[in-house]
Coordinates of C-alpha atoms in Angstrom, one line a residue:
M634 CA 17.4 6.6 20.1
K635 CA 19.0 9.8 20.9
T636 CA 19.2 12.2 18.6
K637 CA 21.1 15.0 20.0
G638 CA 25.0 15.0 20.5
L639 CA 26.8 13.6 17.9
G640 CA 29.6 10.9 19.0
F641 CA 32.6 9.5 17.7
M642 CA 30.9 6.7 15.9
Q643 CA 28.4 9.0 15.0
L644 CA 30.8 11.7 13.6
A645 CA 31.9 9.2 11.6
I646 CA 29.0 7.6 9.6
V647 CA 27.6 11.2 8.6
V648 CA 31.4 11.7 7.2
G649 CA 30.9 8.6 5.2
F650 CA 27.9 9.0 3.9
C651 CA 28.5 12.5 2.9
L652 CA 31.7 11.0 0.7
Y653 CA 29.1 8.2 -0.5
Y654 CA 26.6 10.8 -1.2
G655 CA 29.0 13.3 -3.0
Y656 CA 30.5 10.2 -4.7
Y657 CA 27.1 9.5 -6.1
L658 CA 26.0 12.8 -7.3
I659 CA 29.1 13.2 -8.9
A660 CA 28.9 9.2 -10.8
F661 CA 25.1 9.6 -11.8
F662 CA 24.9 13.3 -12.7
G663 CA 28.5 14.4 -13.1
A664 CA 29.5 12.4 -16.1
F665 CA 26.8 13.8 -17.9
A666 CA 27.3 17.1 -16.9
E667 CA 30.0 16.9 -19.8
L668 CA 29.3 14.7 -22.4
P669 CA 31.8 12.8 -24.0
P670 CA 33.5 13.4 -26.7
G671 CA 33.6 10.1 -28.6
V672 CA 29.4 9.7 -27.0
D673 CA 26.6 11.7 -28.1
F674 CA 23.7 13.0 -26.0
I675 CA 21.3 10.0 -26.4
K676 CA 23.6 7.4 -26.0
A677 CA 25.2 8.9 -22.5
H678 CA 21.5 9.8 -20.7
L679 CA 20.3 6.3 -21.7
G680 CA 23.6 5.0 -20.2
Q681 CA 22.1 7.4 -17.3
F682 CA 18.9 4.8 -17.6
V683 CA 21.0 2.5 -17.5
F684 CA 23.0 3.1 -13.9
F685 CA 19.6 3.9 -12.7
V686 CA 17.9 0.5 -13.4
G687 CA 20.7 -1.4 -12.2
S688 CA 20.0 0.7 -8.7
I689 CA 16.6 -0.6 -8.9
I690 CA 17.0 -4.1 -9.7
G691 CA 20.0 -4.4 -6.6
T692 CA 16.8 -3.1 -4.2
E693 CA 13.9 -4.8 -5.5
G694 CA 16.4 -8.1 -5.0
L695 CA 17.7 -6.9 -1.4
L696 CA 14.4 -6.6 -1.1
L697 CA 13.6 -10.4 -1.7
W698 CA 15.9 -11.6 0.0
F699 CA 14.8 -9.5 3.3
R700 CA 10.9 -11.0 2.6
R701 CA 12.5 -14.5 2.3
R702 CA 13.9 -14.4 5.1
D703 CA 11.7 -12.3 6.5
S704 CA 14.4 -10.4 8.3
V705 CA 17.0 -7.7 7.4
A706 CA 20.1 -9.2 9.3
L707 CA 21.9 -9.3 5.6
C708 CA 22.9 -5.9 6.1
H709 CA 24.8 -7.2 9.0
K710 CA 27.2 -9.9 6.4
K711 CA 30.4 -7.3 6.7
L712 CA 32.4 -8.9 3.6
F713 CA 29.1 -8.9 1.3
F714 CA 28.5 -5.3 1.6
L715 CA 32.0 -4.3 0.9
A716 CA 32.3 -6.7 -2.1
S717 CA 29.6 -5.3 -3.6
L718 CA 31.0 -1.0 -2.7
L719 CA 33.2 -2.7 -5.6
P720 CA 31.4 -2.4 -9.2
G721 CA 30.5 1.7 -7.8
S722 CA 34.3 2.0 -8.6
L723 CA 33.4 1.6 -12.5
S724 CA 32.0 4.8 -13.4
P725 CA 34.8 7.1 -12.1
L726 CA 36.4 4.2 -14.2
I727 CA 34.3 5.5 -17.8
M728 CA 34.9 9.4 -16.4
A729 CA 38.5 9.2 -16.9
L730 CA 39.2 6.8 -19.9
D731 CA 36.6 9.4 -21.7
A732 CA 38.7 12.7 -20.4
L733 CA 41.8 10.3 -22.2
G734 CA 39.7 9.5 -25.6
A735 CA 39.9 5.4 -24.9
T736 CA 35.9 5.7 -24.8
P737 CA 34.7 1.9 -24.1
P738 CA 32.7 0.3 -26.7
L739 CA 29.0 1.0 -25.9
P740 CA 27.3 -2.1 -24.8
L741 CA 30.6 -2.5 -22.6
M742 CA 29.9 1.0 -20.7
Y743 CA 26.0 0.5 -20.7
A744 CA 27.5 -3.3 -18.3
C745 CA 29.7 -0.9 -16.4
L746 CA 27.2 1.7 -15.2
L747 CA 24.3 -1.7 -15.0
L748 CA 26.3 -2.7 -12.1
A749 CA 27.2 0.9 -10.8
G750 CA 24.4 1.6 -10.3
F751 CA 23.4 -2.0 -8.9
S752 CA 26.2 -1.3 -6.6
I753 CA 24.7 2.6 -5.4
A754 CA 21.1 -0.1 -4.1
M755 CA 23.4 -1.9 -2.3
G756 CA 25.7 1.2 -0.6
F757 CA 22.9 3.3 0.4
M758 CA 21.5 0.4 1.8
L759 CA 24.7 0.0 4.0
W760 CA 24.9 3.1 4.7
D761 CA 21.1 3.6 5.9
D762 CA 22.0 0.8 8.1
F763 CA 24.5 2.8 9.7
M764 CA 22.7 5.3 10.4
V765 CA 20.2 3.1 11.9
H766 CA 22.6 1.6 14.4
G767 CA 23.9 4.6 14.9
G768 CA 21.0 6.3 16.3
L769 CA 20.7 8.8 13.2
C770 CA 18.2 6.8 11.3
H771 CA 15.1 9.8 13.2
N772 CA 17.8 13.1 13.5
Q773 CA 16.5 15.1 10.4
F774 CA 19.6 17.2 11.5
A775 CA 22.3 14.6 10.3
H776 CA 20.6 13.4 6.7
A777 CA 20.1 17.4 6.4
A778 CA 24.3 17.3 6.8
V779 CA 24.5 14.2 4.9
F780 CA 22.3 15.9 1.7
C781 CA 24.5 19.7 1.7
T782 CA 27.6 19.0 2.2
G783 CA 27.6 15.7 -0.5
G784 CA 25.2 17.7 -2.6
L785 CA 27.8 21.3 -2.1
L786 CA 31.1 18.8 -2.7
F787 CA 29.1 17.5 -6.2
L788 CA 28.4 21.0 -7.0
F789 CA 32.1 22.5 -6.3
C790 CA 33.6 19.2 -7.7
T791 CA 31.7 18.9 -11.2
A792 CA 31.6 23.1 -11.9
L793 CA 35.8 23.4 -11.0
L794 CA 38.0 20.2 -12.4
P795 CA 37.9 19.2 -15.0
K796 CA 36.9 16.3 -16.4
L797 CA 39.9 13.3 -15.7
A798 CA 40.4 15.1 -12.1
L799 CA 36.4 14.3 -11.7
G800 CA 36.7 11.1 -12.0
V801 CA 39.6 11.1 -10.1
V802 CA 38.4 12.5 -7.2
C803 CA 34.7 10.4 -7.5
W804 CA 36.8 7.6 -7.1
L805 CA 38.7 9.4 -3.9
M806 CA 35.5 9.8 -2.3
L807 CA 34.3 6.2 -2.3
L808 CA 37.8 4.4 -1.6
A809 CA 37.0 6.9 1.8
S810 CA 34.1 5.9 2.3
M811 CA 34.8 2.1 1.9
L812 CA 37.7 2.5 4.2
L813 CA 35.4 3.8 7.1
V814 CA 32.8 0.4 6.2
M815 CA 35.8 -0.9 7.5
F816 CA 36.0 0.8 10.3
I817 CA 32.5 1.2 11.6
N818 CA 31.3 -2.3 10.9
P819 CA 33.1 -3.9 13.6
R820 CA 32.1 -0.8 16.4
R821 CA 28.6 -0.9 15.8
R822 CA 26.2 -1.7 17.9
P823 CA 23.9 -5.0 17.5
Q824 CA 20.5 -4.3 17.3
P825 CA 17.6 -6.7 17.2
D826 CA 16.1 -7.6 14.4
R827 CA 12.8 -7.2 13.3
S828 CA 10.4 -9.1 11.1
V829 CA 9.5 -7.4 7.5
K830 CA 5.7 -9.2 7.6
P831 CA 4.2 -6.4 8.8
V832 CA 5.8 -3.6 6.4
A833 CA 5.6 -6.1 3.8
A834 CA 1.2 -6.5 4.5
F835 CA 1.0 -2.6 4.8
F836 CA 2.9 -1.3 1.4
K837 CA 0.3 -3.5 -0.5
G838 CA -2.4 -1.8 1.2
T839 CA -0.6 1.9 0.2
R840 CA -0.6 1.3 -3.9
H841 CA -2.7 4.5 -4.8
L842 CA 0.6 6.4 -2.9
D843 CA 2.4 4.2 -5.0
I844 CA 1.2 5.6 -8.1
V845 CA 1.1 9.0 -7.2
S846 CA 5.2 8.4 -6.2
A847 CA 5.6 7.0 -9.2
T848 CA 3.9 9.0 -11.6
L849 CA 5.2 12.1 -9.9
N850 CA 8.9 11.0 -11.2
V851 CA 8.2 10.6 -13.8
A852 CA 7.6 14.2 -14.1
F853 CA 11.0 14.7 -12.6
G854 CA 13.3 12.2 -14.7
Y855 CA 11.9 14.2 -18.1
A856 CA 12.6 17.4 -16.3
F857 CA 16.2 16.1 -15.7
I858 CA 16.6 15.0 -19.6
L859 CA 15.6 18.6 -20.7
L860 CA 17.2 20.1 -18.3
F861 CA 20.6 18.6 -19.1
R862 CA 19.4 19.0 -23.0
T863 CA 19.2 23.1 -22.3
G864 CA 23.1 23.2 -20.7
T865 CA 25.3 22.5 -17.7
A866 CA 24.9 26.2 -16.1
N867 CA 21.7 25.8 -15.7
V868 CA 22.0 21.6 -14.2
L869 CA 24.3 23.1 -11.6
I870 CA 21.9 26.1 -10.7
A871 CA 19.0 24.1 -10.7
G872 CA 21.2 21.7 -7.7
A873 CA 22.3 24.2 -5.8
A874 CA 18.7 25.9 -5.3
A875 CA 17.3 22.8 -4.4
I876 CA 20.3 21.8 -1.6
L877 CA 19.5 25.5 -0.1
V878 CA 16.0 24.1 -0.1
D879 CA 16.6 20.4 1.5
A880 CA 18.7 22.5 3.8
I881 CA 16.0 24.6 4.9
I882 CA 13.0 21.9 5.0
S883 CA 16.0 19.6 6.8
S884 CA 16.3 22.1 9.0
A885 CA 11.9 22.3 9.9
M886 CA 11.9 18.5 10.4
G887 CA 14.8 19.0 12.4
N888 CA 12.5 20.9 15.1
R889 CA 10.5 17.2 15.7
R890 CA 7.7 18.4 12.7
S891 CA 6.7 16.4 10.0
M892 CA 4.8 16.5 7.1
L893 CA 3.3 13.4 6.0
Y894 CA 3.6 11.3 2.8
S895 CA -0.3 11.8 1.1
G896 CA -0.6 15.2 2.0
A897 CA 3.3 15.7 0.8
L898 CA 3.1 14.2 -2.6
R899 CA -0.5 16.1 -3.4
L900 CA 2.1 19.4 -2.2
F901 CA 4.2 19.0 -4.9
S902 CA 1.8 17.3 -7.7
A903 CA 0.2 19.9 -8.2
I904 CA 3.9 22.3 -7.4
V905 CA 5.1 20.2 -10.8
A906 CA 2.1 20.8 -12.3
C907 CA 2.2 24.6 -12.3
A908 CA 6.0 23.7 -13.3
L909 CA 4.5 21.7 -16.4
L910 CA 2.6 24.0 -16.8
L911 CA 5.0 27.1 -17.5
Y912 CA 7.0 24.8 -19.5
L913 CA 4.6 25.1 -22.3
A914 CA 4.2 28.8 -22.0
P915 CA 6.4 31.0 -24.7
G916 CA 10.4 31.9 -23.9
D917 CA 13.4 30.4 -23.4
A918 CA 13.5 31.3 -19.9
L919 CA 10.4 30.3 -18.5
V920 CA 11.3 26.8 -19.6
I921 CA 14.8 27.2 -18.3
V922 CA 13.0 28.3 -14.9
A923 CA 10.0 25.8 -14.8
L924 CA 12.9 23.1 -15.2
G925 CA 14.8 23.8 -12.8
V926 CA 11.7 24.2 -10.2
M927 CA 10.7 20.3 -11.0
V928 CA 14.7 18.9 -10.5
V929 CA 13.8 21.5 -6.8
C930 CA 10.9 19.5 -6.4
W931 CA 12.4 16.4 -6.6
F932 CA 15.4 16.9 -3.7
L933 CA 13.0 18.0 -1.9
F934 CA 10.6 15.1 -1.8
R935 CA 13.0 13.3 -1.5
T936 CA 14.0 14.5 1.5
V937 CA 10.0 14.7 3.1
H938 CA 9.7 11.1 1.7
C939 CA 12.7 9.6 3.7
G940 CA 11.7 12.3 6.8
C941 CA 7.7 10.7 6.7
L942 CA 9.2 6.8 6.1
A943 CA 11.5 7.2 9.5
V944 CA 8.7 8.5 10.8
L945 CA 6.2 5.4 9.8
A946 CA 8.5 3.2 10.7
A947 CA 9.5 4.4 14.6
A948 CA 5.5 4.9 15.1
K949 CA 4.3 1.1 13.7
E950 CA 7.5 -0.4 15.0
F951 CA 9.0 -1.7 11.4
P952 CA 12.4 -2.4 10.4
V953 CA 14.0 0.6 8.8
L954 CA 15.8 -0.3 6.1
Y955 CA 12.5 -2.3 4.6
T956 CA 10.7 0.2 5.3
S957 CA 12.9 3.2 3.3
T958 CA 14.0 0.7 0.9
R959 CA 10.5 -0.2 -0.5
G960 CA 9.5 3.0 -0.2
K961 CA 11.8 4.6 -2.8
L962 CA 11.5 1.3 -5.2
A963 CA 8.2 3.5 -6.8
A964 CA 9.7 6.7 -7.0
N965 CA 12.6 4.8 -8.3
C966 CA 10.7 3.6 -10.8
G967 CA 9.1 6.5 -11.5
F968 CA 12.3 8.1 -11.7
A969 CA 14.3 6.0 -14.3
A970 CA 11.3 6.4 -16.8
G971 CA 10.6 9.6 -16.8
L972 CA 14.3 9.3 -17.7
L973 CA 13.4 7.4 -20.6
I974 CA 11.0 9.1 -21.8
G975 CA 13.1 12.5 -21.8
T976 CA 15.7 10.4 -23.5
L977 CA 13.4 9.7 -26.3
T978 CA 11.7 13.2 -26.7
V979 CA 15.2 14.4 -28.2
A980 CA 15.7 11.6 -29.7
S981 CA 12.8 12.4 -31.3
E982 CA 13.1 16.2 -31.9
A983 CA 9.4 16.7 -32.8
Q984 CA 8.0 19.6 -30.5
D985 CA 4.1 17.9 -31.0
A986 CA 5.8 15.2 -29.3
S987 CA 7.2 16.6 -26.4
L988 CA 3.9 18.9 -25.7
V989 CA 1.4 15.4 -25.8
A990 CA 3.9 14.0 -23.5
T991 CA 3.9 17.4 -21.5
L992 CA -0.5 17.2 -21.8
A993 CA -0.1 13.7 -20.7
I994 CA 2.1 14.1 -17.7
V995 CA 0.2 17.3 -16.0
A996 CA -3.3 15.5 -16.5
S997 CA -2.5 12.7 -14.3
F998 CA -1.1 15.0 -11.9
I999 CA -3.7 16.6 -12.0
L1000 CA -6.7 13.3 -11.8
A1001 CA -3.9 11.3 -8.9
S1002 CA -4.2 15.2 -7.0
L1003 CA -8.1 14.7 -6.7
F1004 CA -8.5 10.7 -7.1
F1005 CA -5.4 9.0 -5.9
L1006 CA -4.9 10.5 -3.1
P1007 CA -7.1 10.6 0.1
F1008 CA -7.9 14.0 1.6
D1009 CA -7.7 14.8 5.4
E1010 CA -10.5 12.4 7.2
E1011 CA -11.0 10.1 4.4
S1012 CA -7.3 8.2 4.7
S1013 CA -7.7 4.9 5.6
V1014 CA -4.0 4.4 6.1
P1015 CA -2.5 5.1 9.7
G1016 CA -0.3 8.0 9.6
Y1017 CA -1.3 8.7 6.2
R1018 CA -3.6 11.5 6.9
T1019 CA -2.5 15.3 7.2
I1020 CA -0.8 17.9 5.2
T1021 CA 0.0 19.7 7.9
F1022 CA 2.6 19.6 10.1
V1023 CA 2.9 17.7 12.8
D1024 CA 4.6 18.0 16.0
M1025 CA 5.1 15.1 18.5
P1026 CA 8.1 16.3 21.1
T1027 CA 5.4 15.0 24.2
K1028 CA 6.5 11.2 22.8
V1029 CA 9.7 11.6 21.9
A1030 CA 10.6 13.6 25.1
Q1031 CA 8.8 11.4 27.5
D1032 CA 11.1 8.5 25.8
S1033 CA 14.2 10.4 26.1
S1034 CA 13.9 10.3 30.0
L1035 CA 12.8 6.8 30.1
E1036 CA 16.0 5.9 28.3
K1037 CA 17.7 7.7 30.8
R1038 CA 15.8 5.6 34.1
C1039 CA 16.8 2.7 32.2
A1040 CA 20.3 3.7 31.7
R1041 CA 20.7 4.8 35.0
L1042 CA 18.9 1.7 36.4
V1043 CA 21.0 -0.8 34.1
K1044 CA 24.1 0.9 35.2
R1045 CA 23.8 0.6 39.4
C1046 CA 22.6 -3.1 39.2
K1047 CA 25.2 -4.5 36.1
L1048 CA 22.1 -5.1 33.9
S1049 CA 23.4 -7.9 30.9
P1050 CA 22.7 -6.6 27.5
R1051 CA 19.5 -8.6 27.0
E1052 CA 18.0 -7.8 30.4
A1053 CA 19.0 -4.1 29.7
E1054 CA 16.3 -4.9 26.7
V1055 CA 13.5 -6.1 28.6
L1056 CA 13.3 -3.8 31.4
T1057 CA 12.9 -1.3 27.9
W1058 CA 10.0 -3.2 27.3
A1059 CA 9.3 -3.6 30.4
A1060 CA 9.6 0.1 31.8
Q1061 CA 6.4 0.8 28.9
G1062 CA 4.3 -1.9 30.9
R1063 CA 4.8 -5.2 28.1
N1064 CA 4.3 -8.0 29.4
A1065 CA 6.1 -10.9 28.9
K1066 CA 4.3 -12.2 25.8
A1067 CA 4.7 -8.4 23.8
I1068 CA 8.2 -8.2 25.5
A1069 CA 9.0 -12.1 22.9
E1070 CA 7.3 -11.1 20.3
K1071 CA 9.9 -7.9 20.0
L1072 CA 12.8 -9.6 20.7
F1073 CA 12.3 -12.1 18.7
I1074 CA 12.8 -14.7 22.0
S1075 CA 10.8 -17.4 23.6
E1076 CA 8.3 -16.7 25.9
S1077 CA 10.1 -19.0 29.3
T1078 CA 13.2 -16.9 28.0
T1079 CA 12.0 -13.5 28.2
K1080 CA 10.3 -14.4 32.0
T1081 CA 13.7 -15.6 33.1
H1082 CA 14.8 -12.1 32.1
M1083 CA 12.4 -10.7 34.1
S1084 CA 13.1 -12.4 36.9
N1085 CA 16.8 -11.7 36.7
I1086 CA 15.8 -7.8 36.6
Y1087 CA 13.6 -8.3 39.4
R1088 CA 16.1 -10.0 41.6
K1089 CA 18.8 -7.5 41.0
A1090 CA 16.6 -4.6 41.1
G1091 CA 15.3 -5.9 44.3
V1092 CA 11.8 -6.1 43.9
H1093 CA 8.7 -8.3 43.6
S1094 CA 6.9 -7.3 40.8
Q1095 CA 6.7 -5.2 37.3
Q1096 CA 4.6 -2.2 38.8
E1097 CA 7.0 -2.7 41.9
L1098 CA 9.9 -2.1 39.0
I1099 CA 8.1 0.7 36.9
A1100 CA 7.8 2.4 41.0
L1101 CA 11.7 2.0 41.2
L1102 CA 11.9 3.7 37.6
N1103 CA 9.5 6.4 38.1
Q1104 CA 11.9 7.2 41.7
E1105 CA 15.1 7.4 39.5
R1106 CA 13.9 10.7 37.9

C-alpha cells in the first residue's frame, strides 16, 4: 500500500479520525477533568471504569463475531456501523446536563456511559477499517496526525471551554465524524477479505505477551486515577507531554523503523517500575512527576503497540482489523482494572493499602520483565524477537516498484479489477493454488484469470509475464 502523498479521500479519512479521536478523549477524560457538582470523585471515576468496560464488551463482541464468520466483512456494513456510533452521543449529553445542574440518576448515568463505551469500540473499528481501505494502515505519519491532532483538540477544549460548551463541542465532533462516515463509506475501495483463523491461532501462542500488556496497563490506569486526584492542571500537563512524545515516536516510526513488541514491553515495564518507585519517595512533587511519567508511557505504549501490530499484520498477511483489535484487548482489560483499583484505593483513603498495591505492581513488573518476556534470541514467536529498532526500507521499496509496474501493465492491457489482483500475486511468483488461497476464490477461477492475463499481455507463461513486468522498469 502507498504510504506517501495524501489524496483527497485519504485526507478526509485522517480529518475524520482526528475529530473522532478528539471526541473520544473529551468523552472519556474531559468529562471528568472537572467533576460534576452532583457527583463525588469516587462515583464519577467508577463511571470512567464503566465507560471502559463498555468498550471492552464491544471489542470482544466484534472479535467473537469475526471468529464465528471467519471474516471481518462486518466492517463493510454501512448502516450497522453508522447506527453503532449514535450511543456515543450519550456521554456529551451527560456533560451538558451536569453543566445545567440536571445530573441524571447514577444508574442511568452508568448505563449511558456503558453504551457510549460500547459505541467507542465500534467507532474505532470503523475508522481503522477506513485507514486500511485508504492505504494508511502502515503510514505512521497519518497515525501521528490522528493521535496528536485529536490530543491537541482535547487539551485546548478541556482547558479553555466551560463544561456546557465542552459537551456541545464534543457532540459536534462526533456529528462531523459521522457525516464523514456517510461521505467516505460509498467511495472506499473494496479489498479482499482474509481469514481470521491464522491470526486467532497466532495470538493463542502469545499469552505471555497478553499477561505483560495487561499488567502494564493496570499500573497506567492506577496512575490516571491518582493523577486526577492531584488536580486538573496536572492531568492536562501530562497529556501535553504525552502528545509531544507521541509525535516524536510516531515520526521516528514513520521512517520505516518499528520497535517490535516484546522489546517495547520490556522497556516500558522497566520505565514504569522506576516511576512507581519514584512514587513511593516522599514529596508531593515527586509523586506528581512519577504519575505523569506513567501517563506519558501509556500514550507512548499505545503508539508503539499499534505500529507493532501493523507490522505484524503486514509481515504475516493477517487481516489488519482483527490483528489490531485482538492485540489491544489485553491492554484495555488491564487499563480498566487499573481504573477500578485506583478508584477503590482513593475511596479507602488508607495509605497502607495504597503502598501495598503500589509495591505489588512494581514487583509484578520486575517479574514480568525477567520471566515473561523473551530476550533477544529466546523468543519462539517470529516477529517478537528483539528490543532494537528494525529498518525495513528494501522490502517496501521493492513492493512499491512492483506495484507501479503492475499498475502500468493493468492500464496498458486493460485488465479487469480481479485480473489486476491476480497479476499482483502472480508477479511475486505465486502459483494458482497460492493465489486462490490469498483471494478466497477457486483454483480453476484463478487459472481462468491468469489465462486472460496471458492473452491480453501477449505472453504464454508466468515466467514470460514476470519478464515482461521487468521490462516495465
